[in-house]
PDB file of N, CA, C and O in Angstrom:
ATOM      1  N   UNK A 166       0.817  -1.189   0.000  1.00 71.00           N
ATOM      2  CA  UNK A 166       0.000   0.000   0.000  1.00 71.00           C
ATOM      3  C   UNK A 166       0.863   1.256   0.000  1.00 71.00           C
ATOM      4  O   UNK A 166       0.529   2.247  -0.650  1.00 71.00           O
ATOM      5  N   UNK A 167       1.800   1.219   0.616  1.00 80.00           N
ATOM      6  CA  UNK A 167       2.891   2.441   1.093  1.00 80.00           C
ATOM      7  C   UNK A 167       3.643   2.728  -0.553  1.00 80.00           C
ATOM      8  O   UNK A 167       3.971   3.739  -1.175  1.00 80.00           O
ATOM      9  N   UNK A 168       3.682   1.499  -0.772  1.00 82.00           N
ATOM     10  CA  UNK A 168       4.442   1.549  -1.998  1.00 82.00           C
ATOM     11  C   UNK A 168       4.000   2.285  -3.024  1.00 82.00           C
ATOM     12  O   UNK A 168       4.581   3.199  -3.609  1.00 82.00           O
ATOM     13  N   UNK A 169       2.601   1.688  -3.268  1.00 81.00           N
ATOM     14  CA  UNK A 169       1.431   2.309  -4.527  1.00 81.00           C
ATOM     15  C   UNK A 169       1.603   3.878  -4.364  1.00 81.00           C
ATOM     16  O   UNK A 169       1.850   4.687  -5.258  1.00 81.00           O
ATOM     17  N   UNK A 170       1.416   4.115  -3.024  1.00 82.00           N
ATOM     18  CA  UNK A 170       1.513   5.871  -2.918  1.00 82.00           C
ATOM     19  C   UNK A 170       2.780   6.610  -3.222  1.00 82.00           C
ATOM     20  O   UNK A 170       2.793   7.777  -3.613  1.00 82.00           O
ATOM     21  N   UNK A 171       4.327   5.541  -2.933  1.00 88.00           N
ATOM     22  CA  UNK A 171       5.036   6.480  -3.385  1.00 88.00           C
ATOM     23  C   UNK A 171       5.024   6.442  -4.501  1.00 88.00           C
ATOM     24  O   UNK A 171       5.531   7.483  -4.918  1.00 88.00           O
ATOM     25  N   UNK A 172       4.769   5.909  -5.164  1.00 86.00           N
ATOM     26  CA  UNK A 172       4.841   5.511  -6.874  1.00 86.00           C
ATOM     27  C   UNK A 172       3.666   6.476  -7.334  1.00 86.00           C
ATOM     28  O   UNK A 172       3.802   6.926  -8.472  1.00 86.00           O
ATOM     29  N   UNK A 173       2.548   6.860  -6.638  1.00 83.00           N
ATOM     30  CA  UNK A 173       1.813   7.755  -7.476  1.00 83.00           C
ATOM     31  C   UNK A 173       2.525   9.413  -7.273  1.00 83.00           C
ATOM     32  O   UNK A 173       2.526  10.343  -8.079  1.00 83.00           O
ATOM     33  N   UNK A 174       3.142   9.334  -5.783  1.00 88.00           N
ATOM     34  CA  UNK A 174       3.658  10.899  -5.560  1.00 88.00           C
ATOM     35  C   UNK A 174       4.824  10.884  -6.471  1.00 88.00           C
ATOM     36  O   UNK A 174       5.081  11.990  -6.946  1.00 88.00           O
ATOM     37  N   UNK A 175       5.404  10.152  -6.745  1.00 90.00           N
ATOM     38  CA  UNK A 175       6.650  10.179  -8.064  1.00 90.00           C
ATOM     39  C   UNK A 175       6.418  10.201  -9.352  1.00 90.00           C
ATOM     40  O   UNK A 175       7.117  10.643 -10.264  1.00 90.00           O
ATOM     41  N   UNK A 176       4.868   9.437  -9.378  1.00 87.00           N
ATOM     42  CA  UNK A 176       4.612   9.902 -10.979  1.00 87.00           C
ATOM     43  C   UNK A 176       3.802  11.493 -11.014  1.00 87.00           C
ATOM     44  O   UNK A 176       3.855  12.168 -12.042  1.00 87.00           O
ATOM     45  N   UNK A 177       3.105  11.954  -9.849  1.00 88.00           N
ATOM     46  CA  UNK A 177       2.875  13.185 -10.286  1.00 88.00           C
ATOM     47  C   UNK A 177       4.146  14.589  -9.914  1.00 88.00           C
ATOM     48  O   UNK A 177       4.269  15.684 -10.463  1.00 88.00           O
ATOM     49  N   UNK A 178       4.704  14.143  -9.103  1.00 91.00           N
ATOM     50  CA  UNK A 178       6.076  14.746  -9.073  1.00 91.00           C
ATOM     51  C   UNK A 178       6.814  15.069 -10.264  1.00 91.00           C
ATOM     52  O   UNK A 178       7.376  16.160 -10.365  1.00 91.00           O
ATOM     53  N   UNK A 179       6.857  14.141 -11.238  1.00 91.00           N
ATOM     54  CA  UNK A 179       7.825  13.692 -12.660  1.00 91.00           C
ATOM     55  C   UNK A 179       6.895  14.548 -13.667  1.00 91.00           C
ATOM     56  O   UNK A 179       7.438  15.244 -14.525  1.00 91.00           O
ATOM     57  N   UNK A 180       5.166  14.478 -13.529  1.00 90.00           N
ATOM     58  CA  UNK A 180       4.785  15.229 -14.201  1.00 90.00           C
ATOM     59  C   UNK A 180       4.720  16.691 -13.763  1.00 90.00           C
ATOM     60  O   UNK A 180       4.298  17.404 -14.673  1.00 90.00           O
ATOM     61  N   UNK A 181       4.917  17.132 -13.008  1.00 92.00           N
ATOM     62  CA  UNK A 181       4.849  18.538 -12.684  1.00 92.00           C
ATOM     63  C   UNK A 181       5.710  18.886 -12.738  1.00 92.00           C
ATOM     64  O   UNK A 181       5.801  20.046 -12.337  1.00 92.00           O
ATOM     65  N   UNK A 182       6.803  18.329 -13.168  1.00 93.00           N
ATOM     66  CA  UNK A 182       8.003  18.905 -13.568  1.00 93.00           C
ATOM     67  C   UNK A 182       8.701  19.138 -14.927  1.00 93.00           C
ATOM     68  O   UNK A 182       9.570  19.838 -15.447  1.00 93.00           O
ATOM     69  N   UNK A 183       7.591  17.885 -15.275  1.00 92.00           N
ATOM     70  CA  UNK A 183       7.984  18.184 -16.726  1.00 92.00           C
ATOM     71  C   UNK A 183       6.784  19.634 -17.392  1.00 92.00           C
ATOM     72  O   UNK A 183       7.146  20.372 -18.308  1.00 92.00           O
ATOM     73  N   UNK A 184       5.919  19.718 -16.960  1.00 93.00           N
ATOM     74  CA  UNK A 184       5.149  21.193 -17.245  1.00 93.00           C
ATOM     75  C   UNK A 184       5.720  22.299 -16.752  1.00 93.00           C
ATOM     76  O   UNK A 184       5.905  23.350 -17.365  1.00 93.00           O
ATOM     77  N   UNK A 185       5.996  22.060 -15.650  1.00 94.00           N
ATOM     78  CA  UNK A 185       7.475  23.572 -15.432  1.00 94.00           C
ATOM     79  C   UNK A 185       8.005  23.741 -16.645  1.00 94.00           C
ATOM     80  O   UNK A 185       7.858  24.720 -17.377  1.00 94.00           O
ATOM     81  N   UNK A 186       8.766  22.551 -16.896  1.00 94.00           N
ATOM     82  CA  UNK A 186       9.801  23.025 -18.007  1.00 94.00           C
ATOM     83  C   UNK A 186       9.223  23.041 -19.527  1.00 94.00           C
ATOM     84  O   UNK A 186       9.822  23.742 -20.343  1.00 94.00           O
ATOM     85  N   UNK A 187       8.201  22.375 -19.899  1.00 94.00           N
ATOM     86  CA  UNK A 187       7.156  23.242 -21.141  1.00 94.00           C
ATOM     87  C   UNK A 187       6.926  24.723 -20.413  1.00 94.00           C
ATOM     88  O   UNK A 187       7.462  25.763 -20.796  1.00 94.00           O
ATOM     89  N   UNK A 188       6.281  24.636 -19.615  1.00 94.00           N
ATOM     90  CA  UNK A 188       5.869  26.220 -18.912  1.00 94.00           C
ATOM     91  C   UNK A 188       6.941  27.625 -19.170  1.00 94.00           C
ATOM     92  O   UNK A 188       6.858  28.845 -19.312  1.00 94.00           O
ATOM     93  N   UNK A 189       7.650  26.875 -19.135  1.00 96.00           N
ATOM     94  CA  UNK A 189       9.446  28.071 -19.432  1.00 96.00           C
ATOM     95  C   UNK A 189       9.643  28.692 -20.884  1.00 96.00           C
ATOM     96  O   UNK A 189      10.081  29.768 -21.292  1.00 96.00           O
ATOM     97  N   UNK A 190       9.171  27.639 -21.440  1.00 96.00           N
ATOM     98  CA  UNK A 190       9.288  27.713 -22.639  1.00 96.00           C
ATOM     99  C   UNK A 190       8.202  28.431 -23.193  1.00 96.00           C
ATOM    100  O   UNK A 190       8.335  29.591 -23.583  1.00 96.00           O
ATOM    101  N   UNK A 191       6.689  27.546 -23.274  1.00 94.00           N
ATOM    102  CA  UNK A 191       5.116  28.253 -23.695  1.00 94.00           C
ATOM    103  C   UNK A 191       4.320  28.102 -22.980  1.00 94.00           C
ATOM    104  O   UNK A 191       3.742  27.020 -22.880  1.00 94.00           O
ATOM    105  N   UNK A 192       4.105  28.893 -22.430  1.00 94.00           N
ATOM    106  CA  UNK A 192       2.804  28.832 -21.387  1.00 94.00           C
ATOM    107  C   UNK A 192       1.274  28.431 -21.682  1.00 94.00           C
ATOM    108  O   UNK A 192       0.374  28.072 -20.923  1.00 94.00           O
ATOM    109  N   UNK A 193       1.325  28.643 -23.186  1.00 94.00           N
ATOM    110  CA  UNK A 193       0.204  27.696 -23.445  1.00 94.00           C
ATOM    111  C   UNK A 193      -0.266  26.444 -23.745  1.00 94.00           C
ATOM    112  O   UNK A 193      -1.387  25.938 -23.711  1.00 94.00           O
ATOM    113  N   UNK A 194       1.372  25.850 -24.197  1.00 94.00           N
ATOM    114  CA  UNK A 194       1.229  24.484 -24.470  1.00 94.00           C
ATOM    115  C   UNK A 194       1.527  23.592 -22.934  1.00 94.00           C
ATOM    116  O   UNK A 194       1.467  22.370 -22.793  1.00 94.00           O
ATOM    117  N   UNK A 195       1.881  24.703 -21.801  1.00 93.00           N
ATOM    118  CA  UNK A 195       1.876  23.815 -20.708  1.00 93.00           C
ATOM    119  C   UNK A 195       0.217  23.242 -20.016  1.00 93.00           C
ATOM    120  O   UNK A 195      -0.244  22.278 -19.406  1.00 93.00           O
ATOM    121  N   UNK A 196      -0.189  24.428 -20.536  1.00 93.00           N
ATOM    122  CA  UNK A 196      -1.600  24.350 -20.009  1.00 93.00           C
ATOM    123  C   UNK A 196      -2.641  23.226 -20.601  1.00 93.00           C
ATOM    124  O   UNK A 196      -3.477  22.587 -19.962  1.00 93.00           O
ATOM    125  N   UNK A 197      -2.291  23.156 -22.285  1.00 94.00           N
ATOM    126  CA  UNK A 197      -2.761  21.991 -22.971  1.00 94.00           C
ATOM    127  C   UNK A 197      -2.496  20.866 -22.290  1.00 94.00           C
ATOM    128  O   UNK A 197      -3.375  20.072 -21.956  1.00 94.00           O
ATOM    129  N   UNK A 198      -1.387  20.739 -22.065  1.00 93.00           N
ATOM    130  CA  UNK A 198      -0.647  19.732 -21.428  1.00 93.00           C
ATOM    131  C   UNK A 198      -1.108  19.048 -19.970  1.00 93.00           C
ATOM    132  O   UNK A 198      -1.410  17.858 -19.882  1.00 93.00           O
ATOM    133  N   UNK A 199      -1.115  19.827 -19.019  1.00 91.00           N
ATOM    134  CA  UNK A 199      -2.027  20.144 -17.684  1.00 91.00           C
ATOM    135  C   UNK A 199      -3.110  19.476 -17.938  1.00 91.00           C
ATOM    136  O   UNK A 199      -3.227  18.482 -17.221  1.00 91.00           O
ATOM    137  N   UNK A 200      -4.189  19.690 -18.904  1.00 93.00           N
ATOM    138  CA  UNK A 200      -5.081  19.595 -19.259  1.00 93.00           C
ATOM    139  C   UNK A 200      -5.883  17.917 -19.517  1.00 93.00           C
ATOM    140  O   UNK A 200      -6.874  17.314 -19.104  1.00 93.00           O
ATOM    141  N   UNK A 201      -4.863  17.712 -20.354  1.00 93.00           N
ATOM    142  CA  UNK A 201      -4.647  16.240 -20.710  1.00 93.00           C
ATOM    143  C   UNK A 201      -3.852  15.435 -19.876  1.00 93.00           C
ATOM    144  O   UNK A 201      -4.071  14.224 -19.862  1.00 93.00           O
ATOM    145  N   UNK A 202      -3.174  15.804 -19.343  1.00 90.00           N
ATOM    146  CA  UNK A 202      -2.464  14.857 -18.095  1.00 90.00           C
ATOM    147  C   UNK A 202      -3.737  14.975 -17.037  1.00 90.00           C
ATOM    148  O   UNK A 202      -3.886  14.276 -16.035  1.00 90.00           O
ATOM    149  N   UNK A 203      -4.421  15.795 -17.398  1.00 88.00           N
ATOM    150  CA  UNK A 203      -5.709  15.780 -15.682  1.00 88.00           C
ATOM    151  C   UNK A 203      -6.466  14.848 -16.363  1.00 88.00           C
ATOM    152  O   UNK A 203      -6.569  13.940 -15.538  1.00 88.00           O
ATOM    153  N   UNK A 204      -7.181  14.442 -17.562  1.00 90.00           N
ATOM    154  CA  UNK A 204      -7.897  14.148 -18.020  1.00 90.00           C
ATOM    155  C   UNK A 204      -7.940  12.558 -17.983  1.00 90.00           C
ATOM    156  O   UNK A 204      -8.858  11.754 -17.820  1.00 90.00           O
ATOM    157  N   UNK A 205      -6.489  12.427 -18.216  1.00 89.00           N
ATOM    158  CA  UNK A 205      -5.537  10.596 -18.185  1.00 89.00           C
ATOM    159  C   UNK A 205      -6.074  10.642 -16.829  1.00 89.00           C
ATOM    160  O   UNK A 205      -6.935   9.844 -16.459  1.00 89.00           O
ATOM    161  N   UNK A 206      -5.529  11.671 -15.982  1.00 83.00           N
ATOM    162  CA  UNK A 206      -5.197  10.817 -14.554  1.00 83.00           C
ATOM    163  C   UNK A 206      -6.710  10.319 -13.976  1.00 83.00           C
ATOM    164  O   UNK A 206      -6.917   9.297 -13.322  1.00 83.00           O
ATOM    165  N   UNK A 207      -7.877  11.494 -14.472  1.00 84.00           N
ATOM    166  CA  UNK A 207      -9.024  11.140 -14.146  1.00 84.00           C
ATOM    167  C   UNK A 207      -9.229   9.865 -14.396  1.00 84.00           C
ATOM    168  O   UNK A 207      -9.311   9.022 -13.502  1.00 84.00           O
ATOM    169  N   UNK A 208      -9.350   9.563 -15.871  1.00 88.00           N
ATOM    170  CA  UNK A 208      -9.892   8.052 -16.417  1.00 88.00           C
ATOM    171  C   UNK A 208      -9.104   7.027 -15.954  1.00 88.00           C
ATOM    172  O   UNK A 208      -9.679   5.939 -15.936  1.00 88.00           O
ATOM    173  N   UNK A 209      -7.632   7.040 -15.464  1.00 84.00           N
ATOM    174  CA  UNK A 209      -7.090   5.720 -14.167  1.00 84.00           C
ATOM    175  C   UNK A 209      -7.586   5.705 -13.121  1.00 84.00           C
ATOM    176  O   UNK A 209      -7.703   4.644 -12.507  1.00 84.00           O
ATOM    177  N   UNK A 210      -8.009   6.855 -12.635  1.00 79.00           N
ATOM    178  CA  UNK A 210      -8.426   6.466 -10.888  1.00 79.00           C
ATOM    179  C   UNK A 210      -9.783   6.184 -11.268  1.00 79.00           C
ATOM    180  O   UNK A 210     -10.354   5.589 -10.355  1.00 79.00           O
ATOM    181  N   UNK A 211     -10.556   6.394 -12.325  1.00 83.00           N
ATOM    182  CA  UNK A 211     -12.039   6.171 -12.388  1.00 83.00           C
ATOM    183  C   UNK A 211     -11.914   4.295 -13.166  1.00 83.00           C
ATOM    184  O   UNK A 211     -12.914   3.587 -13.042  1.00 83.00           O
ATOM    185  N   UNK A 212     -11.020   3.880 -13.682  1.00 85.00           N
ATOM    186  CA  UNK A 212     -10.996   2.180 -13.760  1.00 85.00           C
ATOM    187  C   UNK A 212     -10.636   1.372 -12.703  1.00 85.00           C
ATOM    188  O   UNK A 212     -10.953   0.196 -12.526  1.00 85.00           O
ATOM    189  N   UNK A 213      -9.690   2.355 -11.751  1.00 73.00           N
ATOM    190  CA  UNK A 213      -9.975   1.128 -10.455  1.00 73.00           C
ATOM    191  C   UNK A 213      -8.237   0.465 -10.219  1.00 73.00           C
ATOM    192  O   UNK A 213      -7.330   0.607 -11.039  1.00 73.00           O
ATOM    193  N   UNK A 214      -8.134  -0.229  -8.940  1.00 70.00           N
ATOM    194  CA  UNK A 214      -7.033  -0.971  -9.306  1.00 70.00           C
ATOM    195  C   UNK A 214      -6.751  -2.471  -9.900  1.00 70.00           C
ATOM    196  O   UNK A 214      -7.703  -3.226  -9.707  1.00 70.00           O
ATOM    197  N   UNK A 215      -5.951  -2.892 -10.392  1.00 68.00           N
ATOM    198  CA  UNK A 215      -5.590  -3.837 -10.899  1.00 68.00           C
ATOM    199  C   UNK A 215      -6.584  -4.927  -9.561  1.00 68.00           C
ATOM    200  O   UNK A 215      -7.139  -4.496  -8.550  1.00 68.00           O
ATOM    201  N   UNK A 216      -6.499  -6.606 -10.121  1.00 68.00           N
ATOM    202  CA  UNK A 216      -7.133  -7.330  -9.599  1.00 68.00           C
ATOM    203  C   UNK A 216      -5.711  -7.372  -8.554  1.00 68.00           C
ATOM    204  O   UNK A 216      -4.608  -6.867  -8.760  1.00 68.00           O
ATOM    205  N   UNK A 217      -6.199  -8.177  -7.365  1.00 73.00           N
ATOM    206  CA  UNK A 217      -5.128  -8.871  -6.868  1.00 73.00           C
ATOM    207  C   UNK A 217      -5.100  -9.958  -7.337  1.00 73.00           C
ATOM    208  O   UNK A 217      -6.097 -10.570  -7.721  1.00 73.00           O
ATOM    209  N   UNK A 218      -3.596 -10.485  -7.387  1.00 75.00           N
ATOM    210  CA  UNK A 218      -3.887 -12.484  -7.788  1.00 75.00           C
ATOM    211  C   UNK A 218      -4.129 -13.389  -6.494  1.00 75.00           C
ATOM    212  O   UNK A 218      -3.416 -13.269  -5.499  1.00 75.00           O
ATOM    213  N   UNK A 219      -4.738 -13.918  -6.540  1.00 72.00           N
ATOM    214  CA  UNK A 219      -5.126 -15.008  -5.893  1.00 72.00           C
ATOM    215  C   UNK A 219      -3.984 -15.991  -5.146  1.00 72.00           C
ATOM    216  O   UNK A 219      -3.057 -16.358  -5.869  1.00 72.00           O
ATOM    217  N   UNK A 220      -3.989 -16.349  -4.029  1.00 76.00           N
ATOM    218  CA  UNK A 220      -3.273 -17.488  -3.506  1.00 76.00           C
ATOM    219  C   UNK A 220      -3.235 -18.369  -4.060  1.00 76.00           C
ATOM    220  O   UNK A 220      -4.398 -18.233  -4.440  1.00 76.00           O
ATOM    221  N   UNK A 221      -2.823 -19.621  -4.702  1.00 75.00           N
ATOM    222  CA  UNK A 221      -3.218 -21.046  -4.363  1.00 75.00           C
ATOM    223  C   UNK A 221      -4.044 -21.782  -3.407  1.00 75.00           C
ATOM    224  O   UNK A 221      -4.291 -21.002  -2.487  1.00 75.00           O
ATOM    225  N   UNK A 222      -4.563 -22.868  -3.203  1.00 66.00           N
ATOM    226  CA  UNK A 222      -5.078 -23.476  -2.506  1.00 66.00           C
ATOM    227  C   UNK A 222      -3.645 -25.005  -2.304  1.00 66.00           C
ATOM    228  O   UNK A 222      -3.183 -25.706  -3.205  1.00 66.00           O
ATOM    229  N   UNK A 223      -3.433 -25.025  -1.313  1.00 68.00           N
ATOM    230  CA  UNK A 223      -1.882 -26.051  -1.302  1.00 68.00           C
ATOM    231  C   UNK A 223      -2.836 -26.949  -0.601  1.00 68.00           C
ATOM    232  O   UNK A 223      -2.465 -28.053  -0.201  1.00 68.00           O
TER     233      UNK A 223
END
C-alpha cells in the first residue's frame, strides 16, 4: 500500500516537472498539457485498481 503511494507521488512529481519546463518555454502548451495529463489521470483512478492475484489453494 505504502508503496502504490510512493509511486503515485513520483509519478505526479515527474509530471509537474515536466510542465514547469514546457511552462518556461510556452505557457500555453503547458496548459494543454495540464489539461490532458488531468484528463488521463481522471480516467485511471475512475478504472480502479488492478485485480489482486489469488493465492493457491496447497
Amino acid at each position: 500500500m505504502v508503496r502504490t503511494v510512493l509511486l503515485y507521488l513520483l509519478e505526479i512529481l515527474a509530471a509537474l516537472t515536466a510542465l514547469v519546463g514546457v511552462a518556461l518555454v510556452y505557457v500555453p502548451a503547458a496548459l494543454i498539457l495540464g489539461g490532458v495529463a488531468g484528463v488521463v489521470a481522471l480516467e485511471r483512478a475512475m478504472a480502479g485498481p488492478p485485480p489482486t492475484p489469488r493465492k493457491e489453494a496447497r
